[in-house]
CSV table of C-alpha atoms in Angstrom, one decimal:
chain,number,residue,atom,x,y,z
A,16,UNK,CA,55.4,-70.4,25.2
A,17,UNK,CA,58.1,-69.2,28.2
A,18,UNK,CA,60.3,-71.6,25.9
A,19,UNK,CA,59.2,-70.0,22.7
A,20,UNK,CA,60.0,-66.3,24.9
A,21,UNK,CA,63.4,-68.2,26.1
A,22,UNK,CA,65.4,-69.1,22.5
A,23,UNK,CA,66.1,-65.3,21.9
A,24,UNK,CA,67.1,-64.3,26.3
A,25,UNK,CA,69.5,-65.8,28.3
A,26,UNK,CA,67.4,-65.6,31.1
A,27,UNK,CA,63.9,-65.0,33.1
A,28,UNK,CA,64.6,-61.6,33.6
A,29,UNK,CA,65.1,-61.5,30.5
A,30,UNK,CA,61.5,-62.9,29.2
A,31,UNK,CA,59.9,-60.2,32.0
A,32,UNK,CA,61.4,-57.9,29.6
A,33,UNK,CA,60.8,-59.4,26.3
A,34,UNK,CA,57.0,-59.0,27.7
A,35,UNK,CA,56.6,-56.1,29.6
A,36,UNK,CA,58.1,-54.5,25.9
A,37,UNK,CA,55.6,-56.5,24.4
A,38,UNK,CA,52.4,-55.5,26.1
A,39,UNK,CA,53.2,-52.0,26.2
A,40,UNK,CA,54.1,-52.0,22.1
A,41,UNK,CA,50.7,-54.1,21.7
A,42,UNK,CA,49.3,-51.3,24.0
A,43,UNK,CA,51.1,-48.3,22.7
A,44,UNK,CA,49.3,-49.2,19.2
A,45,UNK,CA,45.6,-49.8,21.3
A,46,UNK,CA,46.0,-46.6,22.5
A,47,UNK,CA,46.5,-45.3,18.7
A,48,UNK,CA,43.9,-47.1,17.6
A,49,UNK,CA,41.7,-45.5,20.7
A,50,UNK,CA,42.7,-42.5,19.8
A,51,UNK,CA,42.1,-42.7,16.2
A,52,UNK,CA,38.9,-43.6,16.6
A,53,UNK,CA,38.3,-40.5,18.6
A,54,UNK,CA,39.3,-38.3,16.5
A,55,UNK,CA,37.5,-39.6,13.6
A,56,UNK,CA,34.0,-39.5,15.6
A,57,UNK,CA,34.6,-36.6,16.7
A,58,UNK,CA,35.3,-35.1,13.4
A,59,UNK,CA,32.1,-37.0,12.7
A,60,UNK,CA,30.5,-35.6,15.7
A,61,UNK,CA,31.7,-32.1,14.2
A,62,UNK,CA,30.1,-32.1,10.4
A,63,UNK,CA,27.2,-33.3,11.8
A,64,UNK,CA,26.9,-30.2,14.0
A,65,UNK,CA,28.2,-28.4,10.4
A,66,UNK,CA,25.9,-29.5,8.9
A,67,UNK,CA,22.1,-29.0,11.6
A,68,UNK,CA,23.8,-25.4,12.6
A,69,UNK,CA,23.0,-25.2,8.8
A,70,UNK,CA,20.2,-26.4,8.2
A,71,UNK,CA,18.8,-24.4,11.4
A,72,UNK,CA,19.9,-21.2,9.8
A,73,UNK,CA,18.6,-22.0,7.1
A,74,UNK,CA,14.9,-22.7,8.7
A,75,UNK,CA,15.1,-19.8,10.9
A,76,UNK,CA,15.8,-17.6,6.8
A,77,UNK,CA,12.9,-19.6,6.2
A,78,UNK,CA,10.5,-18.3,9.3
A,79,UNK,CA,11.8,-14.8,8.8
A,80,UNK,CA,11.7,-14.9,5.1
A,81,UNK,CA,8.0,-15.8,5.7
A,82,UNK,CA,7.3,-13.7,8.8
A,83,UNK,CA,8.7,-10.8,6.6
A,84,UNK,CA,5.9,-11.1,4.4
A,85,UNK,CA,3.4,-11.8,6.2
A,86,UNK,CA,4.5,-7.6,7.4
A,87,UNK,CA,4.3,-7.2,4.5
A,88,UNK,CA,0.8,-8.1,3.1
A,89,UNK,CA,0.0,-7.3,6.6
A,90,UNK,CA,1.6,-3.4,6.1
A,91,UNK,CA,-0.2,-3.3,2.3
A,92,UNK,CA,-3.9,-4.3,3.5
A,93,UNK,CA,-3.3,-1.5,6.5
A,94,UNK,CA,-5.4,2.0,5.2
A,95,UNK,CA,-3.2,4.5,3.5
A,96,UNK,CA,-4.1,8.5,4.6
A,97,UNK,CA,-2.1,10.2,2.1
A,98,UNK,CA,-0.7,13.6,2.9
A,99,UNK,CA,-1.4,17.0,2.5
A,100,UNK,CA,0.1,20.6,1.6
A,101,UNK,CA,1.2,22.6,4.5
A,102,UNK,CA,0.2,26.2,1.5
A,103,UNK,CA,-3.1,25.2,0.8
A,104,UNK,CA,-6.1,26.4,2.3
A,105,UNK,CA,-10.0,25.0,2.3
A,106,UNK,CA,-11.8,26.3,-0.8
A,107,UNK,CA,-14.2,28.7,-1.3
A,108,UNK,CA,-16.8,26.4,-2.2
A,109,UNK,CA,-17.2,22.7,-1.0
A,110,UNK,CA,-19.3,20.2,-3.4
A,111,UNK,CA,-21.6,18.2,-1.3
A,112,UNK,CA,-21.2,14.8,-1.2
A,113,UNK,CA,-24.2,12.6,-2.9
A,114,UNK,CA,-25.0,9.1,-1.8
A,115,UNK,CA,-22.7,5.6,-1.5
A,116,UNK,CA,-25.6,4.8,-4.3
A,117,UNK,CA,-25.4,7.0,-6.4
A,118,UNK,CA,-21.8,6.8,-5.9
A,119,UNK,CA,-21.6,3.3,-6.3
A,120,UNK,CA,-24.3,3.3,-10.3
A,121,UNK,CA,-20.7,6.4,-10.8
A,122,UNK,CA,-18.8,3.8,-10.3
A,123,UNK,CA,-20.2,1.5,-11.8
A,124,UNK,CA,-21.0,3.4,-15.2
A,125,UNK,CA,-24.6,3.3,-14.8
A,126,UNK,CA,-27.7,5.5,-15.5
A,127,UNK,CA,-28.3,8.2,-12.1
A,128,UNK,CA,-30.4,10.9,-11.5
A,129,UNK,CA,-28.7,14.1,-10.9
A,130,UNK,CA,-31.0,14.5,-8.0
A,131,UNK,CA,-28.7,12.5,-6.1
A,132,UNK,CA,-26.1,16.3,-6.5
A,133,UNK,CA,-28.9,18.1,-6.1
A,134,UNK,CA,-28.7,20.2,-2.2
A,135,UNK,CA,-31.8,18.5,-1.8
A,136,UNK,CA,-30.2,14.6,-2.7
A,137,UNK,CA,-26.9,15.1,-1.1
A,138,UNK,CA,-29.7,16.4,2.0
A,139,UNK,CA,-31.3,13.3,2.1
A,140,UNK,CA,-27.7,11.3,1.8
A,141,UNK,CA,-26.7,13.1,4.9
A,142,UNK,CA,-30.1,12.7,6.8
A,143,UNK,CA,-30.4,8.7,6.1
A,144,UNK,CA,-26.7,8.2,6.8
A,145,UNK,CA,-27.8,9.8,10.5
A,146,UNK,CA,-30.4,7.4,10.7
A,147,UNK,CA,-28.4,4.6,9.4
A,148,UNK,CA,-26.6,5.5,12.2
A,149,UNK,CA,-28.4,5.6,14.6
A,150,UNK,CA,-30.1,2.6,13.4
A,151,UNK,CA,-27.3,0.5,13.9
A,152,UNK,CA,-25.2,0.8,16.9
A,153,UNK,CA,-28.6,1.5,18.5
A,154,UNK,CA,-29.6,0.7,22.9
A,155,UNK,CA,-32.3,-1.3,24.0
A,156,UNK,CA,-33.4,-1.8,27.5
A,157,UNK,CA,-34.7,-5.9,28.3
A,158,UNK,CA,-36.1,-6.4,32.1
A,159,UNK,CA,-33.7,-3.9,33.3
A,160,UNK,CA,-30.9,-5.1,31.4
A,161,UNK,CA,-29.0,-2.4,28.1
A,162,UNK,CA,-28.1,-4.3,26.1
A,163,UNK,CA,-26.4,-2.9,21.8
A,164,UNK,CA,-28.2,-4.0,18.9
A,165,UNK,CA,-26.3,-4.2,15.7
A,166,UNK,CA,-27.1,-5.3,11.8
A,167,UNK,CA,-26.5,-4.6,8.9
A,168,UNK,CA,-28.1,-1.6,7.2
A,169,UNK,CA,-27.9,-0.7,3.7
A,170,UNK,CA,-30.5,1.9,3.3
A,171,UNK,CA,-27.3,3.6,2.5
A,172,UNK,CA,-27.1,1.4,-1.0
A,173,UNK,CA,-30.9,1.7,-1.9
A,174,UNK,CA,-32.9,3.9,-3.5
A,175,UNK,CA,-33.3,6.6,-2.1
A,176,UNK,CA,-37.8,7.2,-1.2
A,177,UNK,CA,-37.3,11.0,-2.5
A,178,UNK,CA,-36.0,10.9,-5.0
A,179,UNK,CA,-36.9,12.9,-8.9
A,180,UNK,CA,-36.2,12.0,-11.5
A,181,UNK,CA,-34.3,14.4,-14.6
A,182,UNK,CA,-37.3,15.0,-16.4
A,183,UNK,CA,-38.8,16.6,-12.9
A,184,UNK,CA,-36.0,18.8,-11.0
A,185,UNK,CA,-36.8,22.8,-11.1
A,186,UNK,CA,-33.9,24.5,-13.3
A,187,UNK,CA,-32.0,25.3,-10.7
A,188,UNK,CA,-31.7,21.6,-9.3
A,189,UNK,CA,-30.4,20.4,-13.3
A,190,UNK,CA,-28.2,23.2,-13.7
A,191,UNK,CA,-26.4,23.0,-9.9
A,192,UNK,CA,-26.5,19.2,-9.8
A,193,UNK,CA,-25.1,18.9,-13.0
A,194,UNK,CA,-21.7,20.8,-11.9
A,195,UNK,CA,-21.0,18.7,-9.4
A,196,UNK,CA,-21.7,15.6,-11.3
A,197,UNK,CA,-20.0,16.6,-13.8
A,198,UNK,CA,-17.2,16.9,-10.7
A,199,UNK,CA,-17.7,13.7,-9.0
A,200,UNK,CA,-17.6,11.1,-12.3
A,201,UNK,CA,-14.1,12.8,-12.7
A,202,UNK,CA,-13.6,11.6,-9.7
A,203,UNK,CA,-15.6,8.3,-9.4
A,204,UNK,CA,-12.6,7.8,-13.0
A,205,UNK,CA,-14.5,7.5,-15.5
A,206,UNK,CA,-12.3,7.2,-19.0
A,207,UNK,CA,-11.7,11.2,-20.3
A,208,UNK,CA,-13.2,10.7,-23.5
A,209,UNK,CA,-17.2,10.3,-21.5
A,210,UNK,CA,-16.9,12.8,-19.0
A,211,UNK,CA,-15.1,15.1,-22.2
A,212,UNK,CA,-18.7,14.4,-24.0
A,213,UNK,CA,-21.1,14.6,-21.1
A,214,UNK,CA,-19.2,18.4,-20.0
A,215,UNK,CA,-20.3,19.1,-23.5
A,216,UNK,CA,-23.7,17.3,-23.9
A,217,UNK,CA,-25.0,19.0,-21.3
A,218,UNK,CA,-23.0,22.6,-22.0
A,219,UNK,CA,-24.6,22.8,-26.0
A,220,UNK,CA,-27.8,21.4,-24.3
A,221,UNK,CA,-27.7,25.0,-22.1
A,222,UNK,CA,-26.7,26.8,-24.5
A,223,UNK,CA,-29.5,25.0,-27.1
A,224,UNK,CA,-32.3,26.9,-29.0
A,225,UNK,CA,-35.3,25.1,-27.7
A,226,UNK,CA,-34.5,27.6,-24.3
A,227,UNK,CA,-35.8,30.4,-25.9
A,228,UNK,CA,-39.8,28.4,-25.9
A,229,UNK,CA,-42.5,28.6,-23.5
A,230,UNK,CA,-42.2,25.2,-22.7
A,231,UNK,CA,-38.2,25.0,-23.2
A,232,UNK,CA,-36.3,24.5,-20.4
A,233,UNK,CA,-38.9,21.3,-19.3
A,234,UNK,CA,-38.0,20.0,-22.9
A,235,UNK,CA,-34.6,20.0,-22.3
A,236,UNK,CA,-34.9,18.2,-19.2
A,237,UNK,CA,-37.0,15.3,-20.6
A,238,UNK,CA,-34.3,14.7,-23.1
A,239,UNK,CA,-32.0,14.8,-20.8
A,240,UNK,CA,-33.8,11.8,-18.9
A,241,UNK,CA,-34.3,10.2,-21.5
A,242,UNK,CA,-31.0,10.6,-24.1
A,243,UNK,CA,-28.2,9.7,-20.7
A,244,UNK,CA,-30.8,6.5,-19.6
A,245,UNK,CA,-30.3,5.2,-23.7
A,246,UNK,CA,-26.1,6.5,-23.7
A,247,UNK,CA,-25.9,4.3,-20.7
A,248,UNK,CA,-27.6,1.3,-21.1
A,249,UNK,CA,-26.3,1.5,-25.3
A,250,UNK,CA,-22.7,1.3,-24.0
A,251,UNK,CA,-23.6,-1.5,-21.4
A,252,UNK,CA,-23.9,-3.2,-24.9
A,253,UNK,CA,-21.7,-1.8,-26.6
A,254,UNK,CA,-23.4,0.4,-29.5
A,255,UNK,CA,-23.2,3.8,-27.7
A,256,UNK,CA,-23.4,6.7,-30.2
A,257,UNK,CA,-21.5,9.6,-29.4
A,258,UNK,CA,-24.2,12.0,-26.4
A,259,UNK,CA,-22.8,15.3,-26.8
A,260,UNK,CA,-24.2,15.6,-30.3
A,261,UNK,CA,-27.6,16.4,-29.5
A,262,UNK,CA,-29.9,15.4,-32.3
A,263,UNK,CA,-33.2,19.1,-33.4
A,264,UNK,CA,-35.0,16.3,-34.4
A,265,UNK,CA,-36.0,14.5,-31.5
A,266,UNK,CA,-35.6,17.4,-29.7
A,267,UNK,CA,-38.8,19.3,-31.8
A,268,UNK,CA,-40.6,15.7,-30.7
A,269,UNK,CA,-39.8,16.1,-27.2
A,270,UNK,CA,-41.1,19.2,-27.8
A,271,UNK,CA,-44.1,18.4,-29.2
A,272,UNK,CA,-44.9,15.8,-26.5
A,273,UNK,CA,-44.6,18.5,-24.2
A,274,UNK,CA,-47.2,20.8,-25.9
A,275,UNK,CA,-49.6,18.2,-26.3
A,276,UNK,CA,-49.5,16.9,-22.3
């Protein structure tokens, strides 16, 4: 190697300069390559960090969106309280509130006795509801320890033991009960056609000439009881008639039945 360097150098000092120059050139090349690798690695790291941050933001967006959906669902499930009119005062007439049993019957378009909508029926419902609450959240003492007893009570959703059939209602109770009944079937969202038919049915009965006879009110109550029951059964079968159209022949048949009792 010394001989090769002497070919291009005049003396050993020149050789040393050549060696230094060669080392410097090679060193600079290695440094340049190292810097290039460092820059490339830095760019790759920066790109990887950008990808990581993007994925992290997207994941956070998904979490936030899911949390927002859950919150929206919770808000939808919360009971909503309707607004009220500042200018309107309570009415002069308060419609008695029947039992939950009767209201469920209306909701499912099933036959229900008018007694449940009478004053007596509503009082019975209120009394039963109060008794149910006392039974549901009673306190008992066992071995000097106070315990709260609680169980699901379904008595409020069963037929009352005091129910009176339509045909056995006092006529004054019948008329008051049918008015309350007509109000509550509107609240139960019955079809308007059915509501109108029932309203006409009661109006025609109330003004029918049969009421001028000796047992006319009894005949009217009997007709109401049997025809309403039949109408609801036929509604379930899809073969219902127009209940507002009274059948005078049937009324006369019921009149004879009442007279012959």
